[in-house]
Amino acid sequence: MEHLESVRKWYPKALTSIDTVNRLLDTIEKYIGLKPNQLMHADSMCCDDVNAIQYPPRAYEMLGPFHLGGLDGFPFAGITGMNAFAHHVPEDGAVIIF
């Protein structure tokens, strides 16, 4: 994992996507009481970004992903796209946007 060593040289507390998603889901369940199947997740990144998120297996326990598109992290789905996204969120659930 040479690339991970390079990242940690400059960002010593950096986490892998697997560790990030595991910690996120465990924390949400512990402190908020929501299970992954109550979470609708989306991403907001440039559609042609070569560094697109490669979701780890546990991320697929959540609903989604809903791709909002985006430029510099700002979704370009607009009001219509955000409305479409909102209609997929469970009544007793929540939203996570990467």
CSV table of N, CA and C in Angstrom, one decimal:
chain,number,residue,atom,x,y,z
A,1,MET,N,0.8,-1.2,0.0
A,1,MET,CA,0.0,0.0,0.0
A,1,MET,C,0.9,1.2,0.0
A,2,GLU,N,1.7,1.4,-1.0
A,2,GLU,CA,2.6,2.5,-1.1
A,2,GLU,C,1.8,3.9,-1.1
A,3,HIS,N,0.7,3.9,-1.8
A,3,HIS,CA,-0.1,5.1,-1.9
A,3,HIS,C,-0.6,5.6,-0.6
A,4,LEU,N,-1.0,4.6,0.3
A,4,LEU,CA,-1.5,5.0,1.6
A,4,LEU,C,-0.4,5.6,2.5
A,5,GLU,N,0.8,5.0,2.3
A,5,GLU,CA,1.9,5.6,3.1
A,5,GLU,C,2.2,7.0,2.6
A,6,SER,N,2.1,7.3,1.3
A,6,SER,CA,2.3,8.7,0.8
A,6,SER,C,1.3,9.6,1.4
A,7,VAL,N,0.0,9.2,1.4
A,7,VAL,CA,-1.1,10.0,2.0
A,7,VAL,C,-0.8,10.3,3.4
A,8,ARG,N,-0.4,9.3,4.2
A,8,ARG,CA,-0.2,9.4,5.6
A,8,ARG,C,1.0,10.2,6.0
A,9,LYS,N,1.9,10.4,5.0
A,9,LYS,CA,3.1,11.3,5.2
A,9,LYS,C,2.6,12.7,5.5
A,10,TRP,N,1.6,13.1,4.7
A,10,TRP,CA,1.1,14.5,4.8
A,10,TRP,C,-0.2,14.6,5.6
A,11,TYR,N,-0.9,13.5,5.7
A,11,TYR,CA,-2.2,13.5,6.5
A,11,TYR,C,-2.2,12.3,7.4
A,12,PRO,N,-1.4,12.4,8.5
A,12,PRO,CA,-1.2,11.2,9.4
A,12,PRO,C,-2.5,10.6,9.9
A,13,LYS,N,-3.6,11.3,10.0
A,13,LYS,CA,-4.8,10.8,10.5
A,13,LYS,C,-5.8,10.3,9.4
A,14,ALA,N,-5.3,10.3,8.2
A,14,ALA,CA,-6.2,9.9,7.1
A,14,ALA,C,-6.7,8.5,7.3
A,15,LEU,N,-8.0,8.3,6.9
A,15,LEU,CA,-8.6,7.0,7.0
A,15,LEU,C,-8.9,6.4,5.6
A,16,THR,N,-8.9,5.1,5.5
A,16,THR,CA,-9.4,4.5,4.2
A,16,THR,C,-10.9,4.7,4.1
A,17,SER,N,-11.5,4.6,2.9
A,17,SER,CA,-12.9,4.7,2.8
A,17,SER,C,-13.6,3.6,3.6
A,18,ILE,N,-13.0,2.4,3.7
A,18,ILE,CA,-13.6,1.3,4.5
A,18,ILE,C,-13.7,1.8,6.0
A,19,ASP,N,-12.6,2.3,6.5
A,19,ASP,CA,-12.7,2.7,7.9
A,19,ASP,C,-13.6,3.9,8.1
A,20,THR,N,-13.6,4.8,7.2
A,20,THR,CA,-14.5,6.0,7.3
A,20,THR,C,-16.0,5.6,7.4
A,21,VAL,N,-16.4,4.7,6.4
A,21,VAL,CA,-17.8,4.3,6.4
A,21,VAL,C,-18.1,3.5,7.6
A,22,ASN,N,-17.2,2.6,8.0
A,22,ASN,CA,-17.5,1.8,9.2
A,22,ASN,C,-17.7,2.6,10.4
A,23,ARG,N,-16.8,3.6,10.6
A,23,ARG,CA,-16.9,4.5,11.8
A,23,ARG,C,-18.2,5.3,11.7
A,24,LEU,N,-18.5,5.8,10.5
A,24,LEU,CA,-19.7,6.7,10.3
A,24,LEU,C,-20.9,5.9,10.7
A,25,LEU,N,-21.1,4.7,10.1
A,25,LEU,CA,-22.3,3.9,10.4
A,25,LEU,C,-22.4,3.5,11.8
A,26,ASP,N,-21.3,3.1,12.4
A,26,ASP,CA,-21.3,2.7,13.8
A,26,ASP,C,-21.6,3.9,14.7
A,27,THR,N,-21.1,5.1,14.4
A,27,THR,CA,-21.4,6.3,15.2
A,27,THR,C,-22.9,6.7,15.1
A,28,ILE,N,-23.4,6.7,13.9
A,28,ILE,CA,-24.8,7.0,13.7
A,28,ILE,C,-25.7,6.1,14.4
A,29,GLU,N,-25.4,4.8,14.3
A,29,GLU,CA,-26.3,3.8,15.0
A,29,GLU,C,-26.2,4.0,16.5
A,30,LYS,N,-25.0,4.2,17.1
A,30,LYS,CA,-24.8,4.3,18.5
A,30,LYS,C,-25.4,5.6,19.1
A,31,TYR,N,-25.2,6.7,18.4
A,31,TYR,CA,-25.7,8.0,19.0
A,31,TYR,C,-27.0,8.5,18.5
A,32,ILE,N,-27.4,8.1,17.3
A,32,ILE,CA,-28.7,8.5,16.8
A,32,ILE,C,-29.7,7.4,16.7
A,33,GLY,N,-29.2,6.2,16.7
A,33,GLY,CA,-30.1,5.1,16.7
A,33,GLY,C,-30.7,4.7,15.3
A,34,LEU,N,-30.0,5.2,14.2
A,34,LEU,CA,-30.4,4.8,12.9
A,34,LEU,C,-29.6,3.7,12.3
A,35,LYS,N,-30.2,2.8,11.7
A,35,LYS,CA,-29.5,1.7,11.0
A,35,LYS,C,-29.2,2.1,9.6
A,36,PRO,N,-28.2,1.4,9.0
A,36,PRO,CA,-27.8,1.8,7.6
A,36,PRO,C,-29.0,1.8,6.6
A,37,ASN,N,-30.0,0.9,6.8
A,37,ASN,CA,-31.1,0.8,5.8
A,37,ASN,C,-32.1,2.0,6.0
A,38,GLN,N,-31.8,2.9,7.0
A,38,GLN,CA,-32.6,4.1,7.2
A,38,GLN,C,-31.9,5.3,6.6
A,39,LEU,N,-30.7,5.1,6.1
A,39,LEU,CA,-29.9,6.2,5.6
A,39,LEU,C,-29.9,6.2,4.1
A,40,MET,N,-30.2,7.3,3.5
A,40,MET,CA,-30.1,7.5,2.1
A,40,MET,C,-28.8,8.3,1.8
A,41,HIS,N,-27.9,7.7,1.0
A,41,HIS,CA,-26.7,8.5,0.8
A,41,HIS,C,-26.6,8.9,-0.7
A,42,ALA,N,-25.8,10.0,-0.8
A,42,ALA,CA,-25.6,10.6,-2.1
A,42,ALA,C,-24.2,11.0,-2.2
A,43,ASP,N,-23.7,11.3,-3.4
A,43,ASP,CA,-22.4,11.9,-3.6
A,43,ASP,C,-22.6,13.1,-4.5
A,44,SER,N,-21.7,14.0,-4.3
A,44,SER,CA,-21.7,15.3,-5.1
A,44,SER,C,-20.3,15.6,-5.5
A,45,MET,N,-20.0,15.1,-6.7
A,45,MET,CA,-18.7,15.3,-7.3
A,45,MET,C,-18.9,15.4,-8.8
A,46,CYS,N,-17.8,15.9,-9.4
A,46,CYS,CA,-17.8,16.0,-10.9
A,46,CYS,C,-18.1,14.7,-11.5
A,47,CYS,N,-18.9,14.6,-12.5
A,47,CYS,CA,-19.3,13.4,-13.2
A,47,CYS,C,-18.1,12.7,-13.8
A,48,ASP,N,-17.1,13.5,-14.3
A,48,ASP,CA,-16.0,12.9,-15.0
A,48,ASP,C,-14.7,12.8,-14.1
A,49,ASP,N,-15.0,13.0,-12.8
A,49,ASP,CA,-13.8,13.0,-11.8
A,49,ASP,C,-13.2,11.6,-11.8
A,50,VAL,N,-11.9,11.5,-12.1
A,50,VAL,CA,-11.2,10.3,-12.2
A,50,VAL,C,-11.0,9.7,-10.8
A,51,ASN,N,-11.3,10.5,-9.8
A,51,ASN,CA,-11.1,10.0,-8.4
A,51,ASN,C,-12.5,9.7,-7.7
A,52,ALA,N,-13.4,9.3,-8.5
A,52,ALA,CA,-14.8,9.0,-8.0
A,52,ALA,C,-14.7,8.0,-6.8
A,53,ILE,N,-15.6,8.2,-5.9
A,53,ILE,CA,-15.6,7.3,-4.7
A,53,ILE,C,-15.9,5.9,-5.2
A,54,GLN,N,-15.0,5.0,-4.6
A,54,GLN,CA,-15.3,3.6,-4.8
A,54,GLN,C,-15.8,3.1,-3.4
A,55,TYR,N,-17.1,3.0,-3.4
A,55,TYR,CA,-17.7,2.7,-2.1
A,55,TYR,C,-17.3,1.3,-1.6
A,56,PRO,N,-17.0,1.2,-0.3
A,56,PRO,CA,-16.7,-0.1,0.3
A,56,PRO,C,-18.0,-0.9,0.5
A,57,PRO,N,-17.8,-2.2,0.8
A,57,PRO,CA,-19.0,-3.0,0.9
A,57,PRO,C,-20.1,-2.6,1.8
A,58,ARG,N,-19.7,-2.1,3.0
A,58,ARG,CA,-20.7,-1.7,4.0
A,58,ARG,C,-21.5,-0.5,3.6
A,59,ALA,N,-21.0,0.3,2.7
A,59,ALA,CA,-21.7,1.5,2.2
A,59,ALA,C,-23.0,1.0,1.5
A,60,TYR,N,-23.0,-0.2,0.9
A,60,TYR,CA,-24.2,-0.7,0.2
A,60,TYR,C,-25.3,-1.2,1.2
A,61,GLU,N,-25.1,-1.1,2.5
A,61,GLU,CA,-26.1,-1.4,3.4
A,61,GLU,C,-27.1,-0.2,3.5
A,62,MET,N,-26.6,1.0,3.1
A,62,MET,CA,-27.4,2.2,3.0
A,62,MET,C,-28.2,2.2,1.7
A,63,LEU,N,-29.2,3.0,1.7
A,63,LEU,CA,-29.9,3.2,0.4
A,63,LEU,C,-29.1,4.1,-0.5
A,64,GLY,N,-29.2,3.9,-1.8
A,64,GLY,CA,-28.4,4.8,-2.7
A,64,GLY,C,-27.2,4.0,-3.3
A,65,PRO,N,-26.3,4.6,-3.8
A,65,PRO,CA,-26.1,6.1,-3.8
A,65,PRO,C,-26.9,6.8,-4.9
A,66,PHE,N,-27.2,8.0,-4.6
A,66,PHE,CA,-27.9,8.9,-5.5
A,66,PHE,C,-26.8,9.9,-5.9
A,67,HIS,N,-26.6,10.0,-7.2
A,67,HIS,CA,-25.6,10.8,-7.7
A,67,HIS,C,-26.1,12.2,-8.1
A,68,LEU,N,-25.6,13.2,-7.3
A,68,LEU,CA,-26.1,14.6,-7.5
A,68,LEU,C,-25.3,15.3,-8.5
A,69,GLY,N,-24.2,14.7,-9.1
A,69,GLY,CA,-23.3,15.5,-9.9
A,69,GLY,C,-22.6,16.5,-9.1
A,70,GLY,N,-22.0,17.4,-9.7
A,70,GLY,CA,-21.4,18.5,-9.0
A,70,GLY,C,-20.1,19.1,-9.6
A,71,LEU,N,-19.8,20.2,-9.1
A,71,LEU,CA,-18.6,20.9,-9.5
A,71,LEU,C,-18.0,21.5,-8.2
A,72,ASP,N,-16.8,21.0,-7.9
A,72,ASP,CA,-16.1,21.5,-6.7
A,72,ASP,C,-16.9,21.1,-5.4
A,73,GLY,N,-17.6,20.0,-5.5
A,73,GLY,CA,-18.4,19.6,-4.3
A,73,GLY,C,-19.8,20.1,-4.2
A,74,PHE,N,-20.1,21.1,-5.1
A,74,PHE,CA,-21.5,21.7,-5.0
A,74,PHE,C,-22.4,20.9,-6.0
A,75,PRO,N,-23.5,20.3,-5.6
A,75,PRO,CA,-24.3,19.5,-6.5
A,75,PRO,C,-24.9,20.4,-7.6
A,76,PHE,N,-25.0,19.9,-8.8
A,76,PHE,CA,-25.7,20.6,-9.8
A,76,PHE,C,-27.0,20.0,-10.2
A,77,ALA,N,-27.5,19.2,-9.3
A,77,ALA,CA,-28.8,18.6,-9.5
A,77,ALA,C,-30.0,19.6,-9.5
A,78,GLY,N,-29.7,20.7,-8.9
A,78,GLY,CA,-30.8,21.8,-8.8
A,78,GLY,C,-31.9,21.4,-7.9
A,79,ILE,N,-32.9,22.2,-7.8
A,79,ILE,CA,-34.1,22.0,-7.0
A,79,ILE,C,-34.8,20.7,-7.4
A,80,THR,N,-34.9,20.5,-8.7
A,80,THR,CA,-35.6,19.3,-9.1
A,80,THR,C,-34.9,18.0,-8.7
A,81,GLY,N,-33.6,18.0,-8.9
A,81,GLY,CA,-32.8,16.9,-8.5
A,81,GLY,C,-32.8,16.6,-7.0
A,82,MET,N,-32.7,17.7,-6.2
A,82,MET,CA,-32.7,17.6,-4.7
A,82,MET,C,-34.1,17.1,-4.3
A,83,ASN,N,-35.2,17.5,-5.0
A,83,ASN,CA,-36.5,17.0,-4.7
A,83,ASN,C,-36.6,15.5,-5.0
A,84,ALA,N,-36.1,15.1,-6.1
A,84,ALA,CA,-36.1,13.7,-6.5
A,84,ALA,C,-35.3,12.9,-5.4
A,85,PHE,N,-34.2,13.4,-5.0
A,85,PHE,CA,-33.4,12.7,-3.9
A,85,PHE,C,-34.2,12.6,-2.7
A,86,ALA,N,-34.8,13.7,-2.3
A,86,ALA,CA,-35.6,13.8,-1.0
A,86,ALA,C,-36.7,12.8,-1.0
A,87,HIS,N,-37.3,12.4,-2.1
A,87,HIS,CA,-38.4,11.5,-2.2
A,87,HIS,C,-37.9,10.0,-1.9
A,88,HIS,N,-36.7,9.8,-1.9
A,88,HIS,CA,-36.1,8.5,-1.7
A,88,HIS,C,-35.7,8.3,-0.2
A,89,VAL,N,-35.8,9.3,0.6
A,89,VAL,CA,-35.4,9.2,2.0
A,89,VAL,C,-36.5,8.6,2.8
A,90,PRO,N,-36.2,7.6,3.6
A,90,PRO,CA,-37.2,6.9,4.4
A,90,PRO,C,-37.9,7.9,5.4
A,91,GLU,N,-39.1,7.7,5.7
A,91,GLU,CA,-39.9,8.6,6.6
A,91,GLU,C,-39.1,8.7,8.0
A,92,ASP,N,-38.6,7.6,8.4
A,92,ASP,CA,-37.9,7.6,9.7
A,92,ASP,C,-36.4,7.6,9.5
A,93,GLY,N,-35.9,8.2,8.4
A,93,GLY,CA,-34.5,8.1,8.1
A,93,GLY,C,-33.8,9.4,8.0
A,94,ALA,N,-32.6,9.4,7.4
A,94,ALA,CA,-31.8,10.6,7.3
A,94,ALA,C,-31.0,10.5,6.0
A,95,VAL,N,-30.2,11.6,5.8
A,95,VAL,CA,-29.5,11.7,4.5
A,95,VAL,C,-28.0,11.9,4.9
A,96,ILE,N,-27.1,11.3,4.0
A,96,ILE,CA,-25.7,11.5,4.1
A,96,ILE,C,-25.2,11.8,2.7
A,97,ILE,N,-24.5,12.9,2.6
A,97,ILE,CA,-24.0,13.3,1.3
A,97,ILE,C,-22.4,13.3,1.4
A,98,PHE,N,-21.8,12.5,0.5
A,98,PHE,CA,-20.3,12.5,0.4
A,98,PHE,C,-19.9,13.5,-0.6
